[in-house]
Tab-separated table of C-alpha atoms in Angstrom:
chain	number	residue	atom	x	y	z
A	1	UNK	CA	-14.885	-13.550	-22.841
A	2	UNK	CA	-17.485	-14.298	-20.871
A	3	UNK	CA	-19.361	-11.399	-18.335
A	4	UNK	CA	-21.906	-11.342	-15.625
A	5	UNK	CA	-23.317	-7.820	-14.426
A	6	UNK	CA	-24.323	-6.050	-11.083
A	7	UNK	CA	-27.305	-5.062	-12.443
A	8	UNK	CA	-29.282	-1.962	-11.325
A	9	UNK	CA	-32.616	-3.155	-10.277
A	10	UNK	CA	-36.145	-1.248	-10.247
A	11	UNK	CA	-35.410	0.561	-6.828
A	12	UNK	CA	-33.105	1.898	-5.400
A	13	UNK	CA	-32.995	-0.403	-2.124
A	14	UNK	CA	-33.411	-3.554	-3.905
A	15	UNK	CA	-30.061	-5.950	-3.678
A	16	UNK	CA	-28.585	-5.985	-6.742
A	17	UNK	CA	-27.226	-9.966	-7.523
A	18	UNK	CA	-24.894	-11.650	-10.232
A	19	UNK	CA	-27.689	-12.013	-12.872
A	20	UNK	CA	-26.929	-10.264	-16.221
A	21	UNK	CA	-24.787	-12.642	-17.992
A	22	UNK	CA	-23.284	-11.643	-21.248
A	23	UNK	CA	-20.361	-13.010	-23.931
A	24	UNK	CA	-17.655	-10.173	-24.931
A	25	UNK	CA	-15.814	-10.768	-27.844
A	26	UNK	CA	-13.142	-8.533	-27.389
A	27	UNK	CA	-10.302	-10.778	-25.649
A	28	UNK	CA	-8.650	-7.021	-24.696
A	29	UNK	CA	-11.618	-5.890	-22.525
A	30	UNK	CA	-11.422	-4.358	-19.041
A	31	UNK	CA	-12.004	-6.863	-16.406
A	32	UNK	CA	-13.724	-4.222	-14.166
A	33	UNK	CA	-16.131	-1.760	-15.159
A	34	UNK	CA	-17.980	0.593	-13.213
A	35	UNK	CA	-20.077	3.041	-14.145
A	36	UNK	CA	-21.807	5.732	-12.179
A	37	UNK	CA	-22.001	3.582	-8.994
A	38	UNK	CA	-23.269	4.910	-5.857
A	39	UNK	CA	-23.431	3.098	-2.532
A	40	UNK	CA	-25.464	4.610	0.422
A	41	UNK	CA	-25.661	3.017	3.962
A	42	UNK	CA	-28.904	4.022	5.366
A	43	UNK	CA	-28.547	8.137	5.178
A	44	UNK	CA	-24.634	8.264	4.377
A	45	UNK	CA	-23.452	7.794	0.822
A	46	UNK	CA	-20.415	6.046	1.085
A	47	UNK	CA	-19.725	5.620	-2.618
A	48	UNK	CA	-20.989	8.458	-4.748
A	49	UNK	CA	-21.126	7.888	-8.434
A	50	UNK	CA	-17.453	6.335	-8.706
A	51	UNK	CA	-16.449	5.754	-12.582
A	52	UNK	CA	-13.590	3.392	-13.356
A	53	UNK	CA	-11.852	0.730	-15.639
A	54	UNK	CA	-9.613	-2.265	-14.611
A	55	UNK	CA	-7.838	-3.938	-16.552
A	56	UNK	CA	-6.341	-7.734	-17.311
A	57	UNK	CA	-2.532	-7.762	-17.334
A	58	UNK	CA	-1.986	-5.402	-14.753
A	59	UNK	CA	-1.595	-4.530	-10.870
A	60	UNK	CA	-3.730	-1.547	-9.847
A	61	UNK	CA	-3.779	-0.176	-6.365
A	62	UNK	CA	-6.541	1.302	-4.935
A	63	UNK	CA	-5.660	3.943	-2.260
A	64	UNK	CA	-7.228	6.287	0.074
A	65	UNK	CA	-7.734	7.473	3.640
A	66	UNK	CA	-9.724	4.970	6.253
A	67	UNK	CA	-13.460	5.302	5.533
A	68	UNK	CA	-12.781	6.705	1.882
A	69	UNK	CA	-14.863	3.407	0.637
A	70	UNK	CA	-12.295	0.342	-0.890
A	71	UNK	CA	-13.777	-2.089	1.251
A	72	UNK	CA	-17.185	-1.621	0.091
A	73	UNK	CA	-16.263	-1.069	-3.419
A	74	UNK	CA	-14.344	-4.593	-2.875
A	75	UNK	CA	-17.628	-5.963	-1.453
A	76	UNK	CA	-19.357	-4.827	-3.788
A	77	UNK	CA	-17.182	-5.998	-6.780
A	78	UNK	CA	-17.356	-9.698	-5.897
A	79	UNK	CA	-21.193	-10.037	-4.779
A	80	UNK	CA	-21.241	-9.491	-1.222
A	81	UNK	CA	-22.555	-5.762	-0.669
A	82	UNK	CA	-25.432	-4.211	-2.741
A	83	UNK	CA	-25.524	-1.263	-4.668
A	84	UNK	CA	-28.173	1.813	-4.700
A	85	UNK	CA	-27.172	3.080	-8.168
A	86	UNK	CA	-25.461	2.059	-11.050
A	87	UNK	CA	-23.291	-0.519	-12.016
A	88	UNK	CA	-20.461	-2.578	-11.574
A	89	UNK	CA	-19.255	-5.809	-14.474
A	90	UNK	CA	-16.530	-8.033	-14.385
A	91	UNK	CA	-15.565	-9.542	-17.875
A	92	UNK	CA	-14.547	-12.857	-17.321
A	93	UNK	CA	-11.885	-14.845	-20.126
A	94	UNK	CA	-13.635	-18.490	-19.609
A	95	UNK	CA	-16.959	-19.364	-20.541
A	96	UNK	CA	-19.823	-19.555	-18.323
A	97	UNK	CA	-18.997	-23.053	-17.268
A	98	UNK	CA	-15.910	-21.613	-15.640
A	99	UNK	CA	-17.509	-17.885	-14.944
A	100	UNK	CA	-18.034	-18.904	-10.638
A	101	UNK	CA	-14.416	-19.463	-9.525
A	102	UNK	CA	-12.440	-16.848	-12.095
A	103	UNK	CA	-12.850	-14.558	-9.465
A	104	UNK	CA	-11.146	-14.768	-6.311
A	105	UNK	CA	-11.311	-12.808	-3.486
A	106	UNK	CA	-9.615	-11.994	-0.149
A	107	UNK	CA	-10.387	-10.130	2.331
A	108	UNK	CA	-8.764	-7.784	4.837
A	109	UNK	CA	-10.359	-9.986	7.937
A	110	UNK	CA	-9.822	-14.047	8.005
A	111	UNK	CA	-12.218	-16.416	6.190
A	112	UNK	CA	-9.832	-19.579	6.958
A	113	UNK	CA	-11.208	-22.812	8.270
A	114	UNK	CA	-9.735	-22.759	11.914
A	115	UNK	CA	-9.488	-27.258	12.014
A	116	UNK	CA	-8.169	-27.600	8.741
A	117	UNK	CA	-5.162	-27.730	7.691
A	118	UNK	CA	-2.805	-25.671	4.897
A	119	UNK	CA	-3.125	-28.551	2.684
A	120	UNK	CA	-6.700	-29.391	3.404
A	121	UNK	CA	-7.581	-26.128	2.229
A	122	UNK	CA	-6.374	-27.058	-1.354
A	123	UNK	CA	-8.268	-29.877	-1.333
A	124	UNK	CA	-11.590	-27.985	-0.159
A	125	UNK	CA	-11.273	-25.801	-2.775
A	126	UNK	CA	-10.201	-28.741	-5.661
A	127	UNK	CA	-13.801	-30.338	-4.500
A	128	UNK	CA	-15.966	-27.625	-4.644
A	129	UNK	CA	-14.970	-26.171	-7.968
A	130	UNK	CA	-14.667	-29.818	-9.492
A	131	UNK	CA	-10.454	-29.454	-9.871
A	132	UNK	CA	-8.494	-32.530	-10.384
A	133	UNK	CA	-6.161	-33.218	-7.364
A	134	UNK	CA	-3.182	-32.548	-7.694
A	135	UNK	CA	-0.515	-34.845	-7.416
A	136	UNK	CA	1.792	-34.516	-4.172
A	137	UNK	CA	4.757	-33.353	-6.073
A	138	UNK	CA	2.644	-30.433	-7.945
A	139	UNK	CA	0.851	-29.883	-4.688
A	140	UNK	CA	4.537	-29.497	-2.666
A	141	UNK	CA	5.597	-27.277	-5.848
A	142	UNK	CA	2.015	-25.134	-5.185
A	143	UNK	CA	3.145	-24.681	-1.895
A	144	UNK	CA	6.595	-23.943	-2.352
A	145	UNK	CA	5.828	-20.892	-4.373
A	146	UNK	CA	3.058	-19.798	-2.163
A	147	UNK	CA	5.714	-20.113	0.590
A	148	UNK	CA	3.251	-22.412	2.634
A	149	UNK	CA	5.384	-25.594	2.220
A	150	UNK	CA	6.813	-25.603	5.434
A	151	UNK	CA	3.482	-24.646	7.063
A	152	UNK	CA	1.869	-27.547	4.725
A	153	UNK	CA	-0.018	-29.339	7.572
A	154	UNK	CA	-0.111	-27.110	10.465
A	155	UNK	CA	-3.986	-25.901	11.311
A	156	UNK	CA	-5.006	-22.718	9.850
A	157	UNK	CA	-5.526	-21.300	13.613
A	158	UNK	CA	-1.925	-21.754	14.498
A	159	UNK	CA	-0.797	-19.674	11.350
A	160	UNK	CA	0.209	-16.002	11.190
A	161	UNK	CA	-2.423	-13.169	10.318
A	162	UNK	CA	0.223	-13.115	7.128
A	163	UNK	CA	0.509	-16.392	6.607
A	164	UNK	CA	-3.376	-16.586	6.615
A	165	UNK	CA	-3.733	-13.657	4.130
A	166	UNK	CA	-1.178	-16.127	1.761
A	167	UNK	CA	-3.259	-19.126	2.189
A	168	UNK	CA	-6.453	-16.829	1.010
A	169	UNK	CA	-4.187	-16.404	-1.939
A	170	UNK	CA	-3.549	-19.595	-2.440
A	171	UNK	CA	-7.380	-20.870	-2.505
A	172	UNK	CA	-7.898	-18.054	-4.998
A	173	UNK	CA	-4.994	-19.125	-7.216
A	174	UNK	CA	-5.708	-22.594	-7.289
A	175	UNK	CA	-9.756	-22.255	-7.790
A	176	UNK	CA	-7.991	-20.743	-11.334
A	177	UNK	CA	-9.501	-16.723	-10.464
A	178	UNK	CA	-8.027	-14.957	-13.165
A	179	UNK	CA	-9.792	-11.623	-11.500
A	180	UNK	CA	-7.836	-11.112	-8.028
A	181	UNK	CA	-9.468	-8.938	-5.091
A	182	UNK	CA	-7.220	-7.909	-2.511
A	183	UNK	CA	-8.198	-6.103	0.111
A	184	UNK	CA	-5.333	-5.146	2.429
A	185	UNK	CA	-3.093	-7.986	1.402
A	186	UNK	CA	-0.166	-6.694	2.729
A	187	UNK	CA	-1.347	-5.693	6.292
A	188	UNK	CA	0.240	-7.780	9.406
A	189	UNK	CA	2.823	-8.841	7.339
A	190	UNK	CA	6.689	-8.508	7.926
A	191	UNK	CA	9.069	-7.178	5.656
A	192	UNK	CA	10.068	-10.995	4.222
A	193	UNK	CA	6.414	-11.661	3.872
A	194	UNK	CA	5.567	-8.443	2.169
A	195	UNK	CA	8.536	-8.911	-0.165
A	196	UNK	CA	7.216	-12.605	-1.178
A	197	UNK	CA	3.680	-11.047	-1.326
A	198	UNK	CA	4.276	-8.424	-3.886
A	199	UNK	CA	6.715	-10.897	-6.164
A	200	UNK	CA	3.204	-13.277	-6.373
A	201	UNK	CA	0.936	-10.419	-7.456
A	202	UNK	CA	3.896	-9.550	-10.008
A	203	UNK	CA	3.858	-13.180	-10.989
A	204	UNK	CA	-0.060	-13.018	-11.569
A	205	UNK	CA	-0.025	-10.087	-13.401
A	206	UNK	CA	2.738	-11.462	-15.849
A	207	UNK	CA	0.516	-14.485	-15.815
A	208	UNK	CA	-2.587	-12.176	-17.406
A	209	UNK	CA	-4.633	-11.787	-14.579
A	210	UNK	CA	-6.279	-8.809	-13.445
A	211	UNK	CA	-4.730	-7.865	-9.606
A	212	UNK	CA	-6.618	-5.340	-7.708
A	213	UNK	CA	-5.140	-4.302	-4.587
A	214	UNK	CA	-6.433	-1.960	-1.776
A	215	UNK	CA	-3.381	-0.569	0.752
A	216	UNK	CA	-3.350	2.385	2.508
A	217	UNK	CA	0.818	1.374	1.989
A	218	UNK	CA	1.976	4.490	0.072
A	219	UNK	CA	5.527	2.784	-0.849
A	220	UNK	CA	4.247	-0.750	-1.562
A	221	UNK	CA	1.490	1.044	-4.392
A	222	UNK	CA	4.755	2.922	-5.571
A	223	UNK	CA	6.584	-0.731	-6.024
A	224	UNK	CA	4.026	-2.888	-7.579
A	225	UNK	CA	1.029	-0.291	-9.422
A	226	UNK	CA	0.958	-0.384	-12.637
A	227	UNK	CA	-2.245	1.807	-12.777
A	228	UNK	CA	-3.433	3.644	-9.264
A	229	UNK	CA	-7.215	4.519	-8.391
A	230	UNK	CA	-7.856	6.885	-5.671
A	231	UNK	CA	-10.575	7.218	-3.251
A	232	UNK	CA	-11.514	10.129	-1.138
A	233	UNK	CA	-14.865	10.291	0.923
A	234	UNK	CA	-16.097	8.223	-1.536
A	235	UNK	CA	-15.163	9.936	-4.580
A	236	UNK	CA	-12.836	8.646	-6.925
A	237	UNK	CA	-10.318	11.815	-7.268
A	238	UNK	CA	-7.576	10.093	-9.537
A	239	UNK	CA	-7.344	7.552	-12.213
A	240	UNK	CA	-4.166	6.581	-13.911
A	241	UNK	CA	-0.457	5.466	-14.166
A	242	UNK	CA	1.963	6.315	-11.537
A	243	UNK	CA	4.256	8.477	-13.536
A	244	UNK	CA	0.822	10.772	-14.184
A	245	UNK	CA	0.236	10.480	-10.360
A	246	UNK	CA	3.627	11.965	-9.067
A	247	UNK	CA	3.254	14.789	-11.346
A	248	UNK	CA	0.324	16.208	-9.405
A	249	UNK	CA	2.416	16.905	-6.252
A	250	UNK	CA	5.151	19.025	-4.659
A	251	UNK	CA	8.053	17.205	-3.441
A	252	UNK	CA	10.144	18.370	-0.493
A	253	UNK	CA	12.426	16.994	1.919
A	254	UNK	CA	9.630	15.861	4.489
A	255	UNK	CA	7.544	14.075	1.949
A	256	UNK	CA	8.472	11.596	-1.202
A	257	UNK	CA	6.989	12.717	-4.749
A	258	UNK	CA	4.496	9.719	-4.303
A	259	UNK	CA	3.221	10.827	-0.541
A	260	UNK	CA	2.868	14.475	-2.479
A	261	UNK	CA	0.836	13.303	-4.625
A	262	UNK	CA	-1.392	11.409	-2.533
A	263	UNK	CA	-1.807	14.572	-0.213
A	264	UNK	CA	-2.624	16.907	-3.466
A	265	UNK	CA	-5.671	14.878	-4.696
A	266	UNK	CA	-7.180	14.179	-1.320
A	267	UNK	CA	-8.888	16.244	0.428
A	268	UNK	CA	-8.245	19.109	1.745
A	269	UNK	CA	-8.860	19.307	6.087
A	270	UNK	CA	-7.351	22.665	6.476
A	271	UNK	CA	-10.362	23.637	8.439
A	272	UNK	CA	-10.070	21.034	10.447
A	273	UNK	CA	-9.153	22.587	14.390
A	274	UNK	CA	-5.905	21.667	15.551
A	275	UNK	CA	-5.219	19.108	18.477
A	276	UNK	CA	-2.929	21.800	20.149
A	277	UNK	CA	-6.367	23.916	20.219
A	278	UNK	CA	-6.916	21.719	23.248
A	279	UNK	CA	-5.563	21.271	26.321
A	280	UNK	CA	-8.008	18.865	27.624
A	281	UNK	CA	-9.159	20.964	30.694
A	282	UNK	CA	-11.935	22.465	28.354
A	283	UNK	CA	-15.493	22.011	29.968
């Protein structure tokens, strides 16, 4: 396997880039470790010294309250946020001929091209990372179990926010990213979508690859998570498989044994004031 390293640099505000390249033997390493990472914005620490593992062959959902820090851990995962201490590797299976598109990223916003179309976007990507074309009949069998066939050749700005997210898959799946980073995949998306969604990221994880996924979808994570990470005010407060997550919390008639759980291991805003402290006439 091949790996490249967010290194930490000399000070603590100095970007931290894709420079430490090293080969891993071991064809059963994690394909995300991070160690001790912190991530401060100015004064506020958005990340504070998070500690995990992720690992090929499996779907893990990252989960947490708005603001608990996915997105930046996302960003800062595939190269586009710095760090202000520790460090973050991804262990890539290809060597480093192949090491800049085995990792594939999308985002929760749009990073589509607006004039071209479905299909131009597979093309795009086959020139940039060198790919032989496909032919028409393996591109109309991509597409078909994307679900983008019948949207082959419209324009990316007359598509769906869902049906954008799934052509951001698509990219990432045909560059060959055997790391997936999805951030909010399943957001915008109707029931039919989100059902087609979560078969693909099954697919890719029975394909080898390593499929991160940040929702803030309690039921979805329960579906597809094979491991679960949780965030909280930028602590990670759980690590582990979903049977060891639903033992943590209470069930009862108002809440499922997964939404329990969740609720045990975050924290805790009992002294938080009430909304019905306020009337709104208050000076």
């Amino acid at each position: 396997m091949f790996g490249f390293r967010l290194s930490e640099a000399s000070s603590p505000e100095e970007c931290r880039h894709l420079t430490d390249r090293t080969t891993c033997q071991d064809t059963d390493a994690n394909a995300i470790e991070v160690r001790a990472l912190s991530k401060r914005f100015g004064g506020p620490t958005v990340l504070n010294e998070v500690t995990l593992d992720v690992r090929y062959g499996a779907i893990t959902c990252l989960l947490g309250p708005n603001g608990a820090g996915k997105t930046t851990l996302m960003r800062i995962l595939v190269g586009h946020e710095s760090i202000s201490r520790g460090s973050a590797r991804i262990v890539l299976p290809e060597d480093g001929a192949l090491a800049d598109r085995t990792v594939g990223y999308v985002p929760d916003s749009s990073l589509v091209y607006p004039l071209l179309t479905v299909r131009e976007h597979l093309r795009l990507v086959e020139a940039l990372f060198g790919l032989s074309r496909f032919s028409r009949a393996q591109e109309e069998q991509f597409l078909k179990a994307l679900g983008l066939d019948e949207h082959a050749d419209l324009l990316a700005s007359k598509l769906s926010k869902g049906l954008k997210k799934r052509l951001m898959l698509a990219c990432a799946v045909r560059q060959g990213a055997r790391v997936l980073v999805l951030d909010e995949p399943f957001d915008g998306l109707d029931p039919a979508g989100q059902e087609m969604l979560m078969s693909l990221v099954e697919q890719l994880r029975d394909q080898g690859c390593c499929v991160l996924v940040s929702t803030h979808r309690l039921d979805i994570a329960e579906r597809v998570a094979d491991e679960l990470l949780v965030l909280d005010h930028g602590e990670l407060v759980f690590s582990g498989t979903p049977t060891q997550f639903v033992r943590l919390g209470e069930p009862s008639p108002n809440k499922t044994a997964f939404e329990a759980a969740f609720a045990a291991v975050s924290r805790r805003s009992d002294s938080r004031p009430r909304l019905a402290e306020f009337d709104g006439t208050s000076p």
